Amino acid sequence: MSARPPVQRSLSTRLRTARRQLLDNGQVASDLIDPALRQRWQRSLQFGLAPTGRAPGAPHASAAQLAQALDHQRELVAHARPVMEFLFEQTHDADGMVILADAQGTLLQALGDASFLDRAQRVALRPGANWHEQWRGTNAIGTALAEGAPVVVHGGEHFLERNAFLTCTAAPIIDPAGRLLGALDISGDHRGYHRHTLALVRSAARMIEHRLFETRHGSSLRLRLHAQPEGLGTVTEGLLALSEDGWLIGANAAALTMLGLTRQAIGACTLDRVLQVELSALYAWCHRPGTATRSVRRLDGSVLWVRVEAGRGVLGASLASARAPVPSRTSAPPRSPAQADSALPESWPIPAAARTPPPDALAALDTGDPKMAAAIDRARRVIEKPIALLLQGESGVGKEVFARAAHASGSRRAGPFVAVNCAALPESLIEAELFGYRPGAFTGASRDGAPGRIREAQGGTLFLDEIGDMPLPMQARLLRVLQDRQVVPLGGGQPVAVEFRLVCATHRLLRHEMDQGRFREDLYYRLNGLTLRLPALRERQDRPALIAAMLRELQPERMVRLAPDLADALSAYAWPGNLRQLHNAMRTACALLDPHESLIGWTHLPDDLADDLRKLPAARPLDDEASDLRTLSERTIRQIVLACEGNLSDAARRLGISRNTLYRKLREFNLR
């Protein structure tokens, strides 16, 4: 084997000297190693790590936890997998592996050479392991996540000596809203390092970001940007998505760099603040055939080349939007303190008044139903106020999804979201679960005690699902916590101050429960800051859009749709299980599709749902007689009673009417 070059030997010597200094006194001379590496090692020391030995207490997800993480990040995984396979094809002779991690550093998936996997296993370089800097010190995945930038960590640059046999290159993956989703990494034996790996990983991460952008903003007005016309359509192009009235609602890193913006500009910036072009001109270009490349000017006068694309639904609305004025520079959506000044150059005025709220997690739930849109609007009005939310609606309408979206749309989004299902906890355990307990407070208690779910929600949101099922004694204790903003653990001790946003949900009518003595009146009025009723699926006017969105989420790689006769049957169905039932049905149907199929038919449905659909009355043309309110009412009642298999109490509850009213309607329509 040939001797190493003098430069490499010199670097290795400096690294060894720096590591000795690190072990001896916890400091490294500034002239020994790169300042960035020195800062990374110091950061690792602050986590309490030692360079020698094993990573103390590094978490590793169980099979169930890994499956849950993969399900939570299924969109990222779906778009990343083909890119990972491409990367692996390019590097499979290099004795290494390609890894995808989430934003917390948990390794989600890996593709590797068999000859390298055994060595990787010894340092837990496998799915389920966590490679956040807190647990592994300086490493490519954890450091790329910490710094939000691509990074190479080679050999002895790893903080933990046991990882020095690796050379790792990682790049962060950022979604179109500017949020960190995870990291893509190539790891291998340090002797196989290649200087082009960084460019390869960066390009692969950009490919994933492009795929995410196309999925998230397929229905938006999109701009492709580049300094040279030949750069359009490549991984180096900038991508922008605009709302109908000109707000920047999505962007990739390249576009932000081209326009001199930060991630905080997404949702807080309008078209006229970045480009010298009217929104009406963009809409006009969309109506012209072809995909012509045009030039536009930035505010400093420099030229960018642009290609404008109209998403699904944009062209239909573009004429009206094109006639509307672009939002004025004195008007913008509300911005958090973290967004202030950092999003825009200092010469641009920071807007004060609110015109249109920026896209957020709540906005993603608005797919065209007026009742749902009204609930979203009312929730957004109180999201930053100390007002409790009470969500009511049938099981499966998405109350927890709505609560999570409200949490993610407010200033507490960085805090925890703690969900407790009051109906799922045994009465004997709910007190300990909510309020925590001291060591030895009861038989079987953990010797370390537990803080309780209320304390875990500190600084974030506490979501109490099925609050109507909480036992009366626990209602009294919860009321005291809400009044005093303090919690005392089971077994005694000093009160602990707590501060959180409260969101409750129930399928019961709490006022009726209160009248029956099953729910405390004083707690009811404490929880009932703003009550929102989420509509049942059968009441919603956006069912086709909901189904389309679910299919895009479940099958992002191909355009899946429903057969026309099946779509008609699903539209007429009462959906007693609401969104939960619909989602399960679509997930099953997608799983039963053959690889070459893209049309969901009757054979792809679960048998019980197919049987219910075949029992529906034959559809009749919507003539004048069938379109009147009486006929529509009769049809709805018939379908609900059929779906409830004759259980009139359940049918009345789902219809939102009393049982007596339902009996009267059955007699009126001569239904048996």
Coordinates of C-alpha atoms in Angstrom, one line a residue, residues 92-397:
H92 CA -22.7 0.2 -4.1
D93 CA -19.1 -0.7 -5.0
A94 CA -17.8 1.7 -2.3
D95 CA -18.4 -0.5 0.8
G96 CA -21.0 1.7 2.4
M97 CA -24.7 2.5 2.9
V98 CA -27.4 5.2 2.1
I99 CA -29.4 6.3 5.1
L100 CA -32.6 8.4 5.7
A101 CA -33.1 10.1 9.1
D102 CA -36.0 12.1 10.4
A103 CA -35.6 15.6 12.0
Q104 CA -35.0 14.1 15.5
G105 CA -32.1 12.0 14.2
T106 CA -33.9 8.6 14.2
L107 CA -32.7 6.5 11.3
L108 CA -35.8 5.5 9.2
Q109 CA -34.4 3.5 6.4
A110 CA -31.0 2.2 5.1
L111 CA -29.6 0.5 2.0
G112 CA -26.2 -1.0 2.4
D113 CA -23.5 -3.4 1.1
A114 CA -23.6 -6.7 2.9
S115 CA -19.8 -6.4 3.5
F116 CA -20.3 -3.1 5.4
L117 CA -23.5 -3.8 7.3
D118 CA -21.8 -5.9 10.0
R119 CA -19.4 -3.1 10.9
A120 CA -22.2 -0.6 10.8
Q121 CA -24.3 -2.7 13.2
R122 CA -21.5 -2.5 15.8
V123 CA -22.0 1.2 16.1
A124 CA -25.8 1.1 15.8
L125 CA -25.8 2.5 12.3
R126 CA -29.2 0.9 11.5
P127 CA -32.9 1.9 11.4
G128 CA -34.3 2.7 14.8
A129 CA -31.1 4.1 16.2
N130 CA -30.9 7.8 17.0
W131 CA -27.9 9.8 15.7
H132 CA -28.7 13.2 17.0
E133 CA -25.6 15.0 18.2
Q134 CA -27.0 14.8 21.8
W135 CA -26.3 11.0 21.7
R136 CA -23.6 10.5 19.1
G137 CA -21.6 13.7 19.2
T138 CA -20.3 15.1 15.9
N139 CA -21.5 13.0 13.0
A140 CA -22.8 13.8 9.6
I141 CA -26.5 13.1 10.2
G142 CA -26.7 14.8 13.6
T143 CA -24.5 17.7 12.6
A144 CA -26.4 18.4 9.3
L145 CA -29.6 18.5 11.3
A146 CA -28.1 20.8 14.0
E147 CA -26.6 23.2 11.5
G148 CA -29.2 22.9 8.7
A149 CA -26.5 22.5 6.1
P150 CA -24.7 19.8 4.2
V151 CA -21.6 18.4 6.1
V152 CA -18.8 15.9 5.7
V153 CA -17.5 14.2 8.9
H154 CA -14.4 12.1 8.0
G155 CA -12.6 9.5 10.1
G156 CA -11.2 11.1 13.3
E157 CA -13.4 14.1 12.9
H158 CA -16.2 12.1 14.6
F159 CA -16.4 13.0 18.3
L160 CA -16.8 9.4 19.4
E161 CA -13.6 7.5 18.7
R162 CA -15.5 4.3 18.0
N163 CA -17.0 6.0 14.9
A164 CA -13.6 7.0 13.5
F165 CA -13.6 4.1 10.9
L166 CA -16.5 6.0 9.1
T167 CA -16.6 8.7 6.5
C168 CA -20.1 10.2 6.4
T169 CA -21.7 12.8 4.2
A170 CA -25.2 14.2 4.9
A171 CA -27.5 16.9 3.7
P172 CA -30.7 18.2 5.4
I173 CA -34.1 17.8 3.7
I174 CA -36.3 20.9 3.9
D175 CA -40.0 20.9 3.0
P176 CA -41.6 23.6 0.9
A177 CA -42.8 25.5 4.0
G178 CA -39.2 25.8 5.2
R179 CA -39.4 23.1 7.9
L180 CA -36.6 20.6 8.5
L181 CA -37.9 17.1 7.7
G182 CA -34.7 15.0 8.1
A183 CA -31.4 14.2 6.5
L184 CA -30.0 12.0 3.7
D185 CA -26.6 10.4 4.3
I186 CA -24.0 8.3 2.7
S187 CA -21.7 6.5 5.2
G188 CA -18.8 4.1 4.5
D189 CA -15.3 3.1 5.4
H190 CA -13.1 6.1 5.8
R191 CA -10.6 4.6 3.3
G192 CA -13.2 4.9 0.6
Y193 CA -13.8 8.7 0.9
H194 CA -14.4 10.5 -2.4
R195 CA -14.5 14.2 -2.7
H196 CA -17.5 14.1 -5.1
T197 CA -19.8 12.5 -2.5
L198 CA -20.9 15.8 -1.0
A199 CA -22.1 17.1 -4.4
L200 CA -23.9 13.8 -4.9
V201 CA -25.7 13.9 -1.6
R202 CA -26.7 17.5 -2.0
S203 CA -28.2 16.8 -5.4
A204 CA -30.1 13.8 -4.1
A205 CA -31.5 15.9 -1.2
R206 CA -32.6 18.5 -3.7
M207 CA -34.3 15.8 -5.8
I208 CA -36.4 14.8 -2.7
E209 CA -37.2 18.4 -2.0
H210 CA -38.4 18.9 -5.6
R211 CA -40.7 15.8 -5.3
L212 CA -42.1 17.2 -2.1
F213 CA -42.7 20.6 -3.7
E214 CA -44.6 19.1 -6.6
T215 CA -46.8 17.0 -4.3
R216 CA -47.6 19.8 -1.9
H217 CA -48.2 22.5 -4.5
G218 CA -49.6 20.6 -7.4
S219 CA -52.7 22.8 -7.2
S220 CA -50.9 26.1 -6.9
L221 CA -49.4 28.7 -9.2
R222 CA -45.8 27.7 -9.5
L223 CA -42.7 29.5 -10.8
R224 CA -39.4 27.8 -11.8
L225 CA -36.5 30.2 -11.6
H226 CA -32.8 30.3 -12.6
A227 CA -30.1 32.7 -13.5
Q228 CA -29.7 30.9 -16.9
P229 CA -32.5 29.6 -19.0
E230 CA -30.7 26.3 -19.4
G231 CA -30.9 25.8 -15.7
L232 CA -34.7 25.5 -15.6
G233 CA -35.9 22.0 -15.1
T234 CA -32.7 20.9 -13.3
V235 CA -32.0 20.2 -9.6
T236 CA -30.4 23.7 -9.4
E237 CA -33.6 25.6 -10.3
G238 CA -35.6 27.6 -7.8
L239 CA -39.2 26.7 -7.0
L240 CA -41.9 29.1 -5.8
A241 CA -45.6 28.5 -5.1
L242 CA -48.0 31.4 -4.9
S243 CA -51.5 31.7 -3.5
E244 CA -54.3 33.1 -5.7
D245 CA -53.7 36.6 -4.3
G246 CA -49.9 36.6 -4.6
W247 CA -48.6 35.4 -1.2
L248 CA -45.5 33.2 -1.2
I249 CA -46.7 29.9 0.2
G250 CA -43.9 27.5 -0.8
A251 CA -40.3 27.7 -1.9
N252 CA -37.1 25.6 -2.1
A253 CA -33.7 26.7 -0.8
A254 CA -32.5 27.7 -4.2
A255 CA -35.4 30.1 -4.8
L256 CA -34.9 31.7 -1.4
T257 CA -31.1 32.2 -2.1
M258 CA -31.9 33.7 -5.5
L259 CA -34.3 36.2 -4.0
G260 CA -32.3 37.0 -0.9
L261 CA -34.9 35.6 1.5
T262 CA -34.8 33.3 4.6
R263 CA -37.2 30.5 5.3
Q264 CA -39.3 32.8 7.5
A265 CA -40.4 34.7 4.3
I266 CA -42.6 31.7 3.4
G267 CA -46.2 32.8 4.3
A268 CA -45.0 36.3 5.1
C269 CA -44.1 37.8 1.8
T270 CA -45.9 38.8 -1.4
L271 CA -44.8 38.6 -5.1
D272 CA -44.2 42.4 -5.4
R273 CA -41.6 42.2 -2.7
V274 CA -39.3 39.9 -4.6
L275 CA -40.0 40.3 -8.4
Q276 CA -40.9 43.2 -10.7
V277 CA -43.8 41.4 -12.3
E278 CA -47.6 41.7 -11.8
L279 CA -49.6 38.7 -10.7
S280 CA -52.0 39.3 -13.6
A281 CA -49.1 38.9 -16.0
L282 CA -48.3 35.5 -14.5
Y283 CA -51.9 34.4 -14.9
A284 CA -51.9 35.7 -18.5
W285 CA -48.8 33.6 -19.3
C286 CA -50.6 30.5 -17.9
H287 CA -53.4 30.9 -20.4
R288 CA -51.0 31.0 -23.4
P289 CA -50.1 27.6 -24.9
G290 CA -46.7 26.1 -24.4
T291 CA -44.2 26.5 -21.6
A292 CA -42.3 29.5 -22.8
T293 CA -39.3 30.8 -20.8
R294 CA -39.5 34.4 -19.9
S295 CA -37.3 36.9 -18.1
V296 CA -38.2 38.8 -14.9
R297 CA -36.3 41.3 -12.8
R298 CA -35.6 41.2 -9.2
L299 CA -36.0 44.4 -7.2
D300 CA -32.3 45.2 -7.7
G301 CA -32.8 45.0 -11.5
S302 CA -30.9 41.8 -12.1
V303 CA -32.6 39.2 -14.4
L304 CA -33.9 35.8 -13.6
W305 CA -35.4 33.4 -16.1
V306 CA -38.8 32.0 -15.2
R307 CA -41.2 29.4 -16.4
V308 CA -44.8 29.7 -15.0
E309 CA -47.0 26.6 -14.4
A310 CA -50.7 26.6 -13.5
G311 CA -51.7 23.9 -11.0
R312 CA -54.9 22.0 -10.9
G313 CA -57.7 24.5 -10.3
V314 CA -55.6 27.6 -10.9
L315 CA -56.7 28.3 -14.4
G316 CA -60.4 28.3 -13.4
A317 CA -59.9 30.9 -10.8
S318 CA -57.2 32.9 -12.5
L319 CA -59.4 35.3 -14.4
A320 CA -60.9 36.7 -11.2
S321 CA -57.6 36.7 -9.4
A322 CA -55.8 38.3 -12.2
R323 CA -58.2 41.3 -12.0
A324 CA -57.7 41.5 -8.3
P325 CA -54.9 43.8 -7.0
V326 CA -51.7 42.3 -5.6
P327 CA -51.7 42.7 -1.8
S328 CA -50.3 46.1 -0.8
R329 CA -47.0 46.5 0.9
T330 CA -48.7 47.8 3.9
S331 CA -50.7 44.6 4.4
A332 CA -49.5 41.2 5.3
P333 CA -50.4 38.2 7.4
P334 CA -49.6 38.2 11.1
R335 CA -46.0 37.2 11.8
S336 CA -44.4 35.6 14.9
P337 CA -41.6 37.4 16.7
A338 CA -39.2 34.9 15.3
Q339 CA -40.1 36.0 11.8
A340 CA -39.7 39.7 12.4
D341 CA -37.1 41.5 10.2
S342 CA -35.2 38.2 9.4
A343 CA -37.4 37.4 6.4
L344 CA -37.0 40.5 4.4
P345 CA -34.2 43.0 3.7
E346 CA -34.1 46.0 6.1
S347 CA -35.2 48.4 3.3
W348 CA -38.6 46.8 3.1
P349 CA -41.3 47.9 5.5
I350 CA -42.4 45.3 8.1
P351 CA -46.2 45.1 7.6
A352 CA -48.5 45.6 10.6
A353 CA -52.1 44.9 9.5
A354 CA -53.4 41.5 8.6
R355 CA -54.9 40.8 5.2
T356 CA -54.9 37.1 4.7
P357 CA -53.4 34.6 7.2
P358 CA -50.5 32.6 5.9
P359 CA -50.9 28.9 5.0
D360 CA -50.6 26.7 8.1
A361 CA -51.7 23.3 9.4
L362 CA -55.3 24.5 9.8
A363 CA -55.4 25.7 6.2
A364 CA -54.4 22.3 5.1
L365 CA -57.7 20.9 6.5
D366 CA -59.8 23.3 4.4
T367 CA -60.7 21.4 1.3
G368 CA -63.8 23.3 0.4
D369 CA -66.5 22.5 2.9
P370 CA -68.2 25.6 4.3
K371 CA -68.8 24.2 7.8
M372 CA -65.3 23.1 8.1
A373 CA -64.0 26.4 6.8
A374 CA -66.1 28.2 9.4
A375 CA -64.7 26.1 12.2
I376 CA -61.1 26.7 11.0
D377 CA -61.7 30.4 10.8
R378 CA -63.1 30.6 14.3
A379 CA -60.3 28.5 15.7
R380 CA -57.7 30.7 14.1
R381 CA -59.2 33.8 15.7
V382 CA -58.6 32.5 19.2
I383 CA -55.5 30.5 18.7
E384 CA -53.2 33.0 20.4
K385 CA -55.7 33.9 23.2
P386 CA -56.1 32.1 26.6
I387 CA -59.4 30.6 25.5
A388 CA -60.0 26.8 25.8
L389 CA -61.2 25.0 22.7
L390 CA -64.0 22.4 23.0
L391 CA -64.4 20.2 19.9
Q392 CA -67.6 18.3 19.4
G393 CA -68.5 15.8 16.8
E394 CA -69.1 12.1 16.0
S395 CA -66.3 9.6 16.4
G396 CA -64.0 9.6 13.5
V397 CA -64.6 13.2 12.3

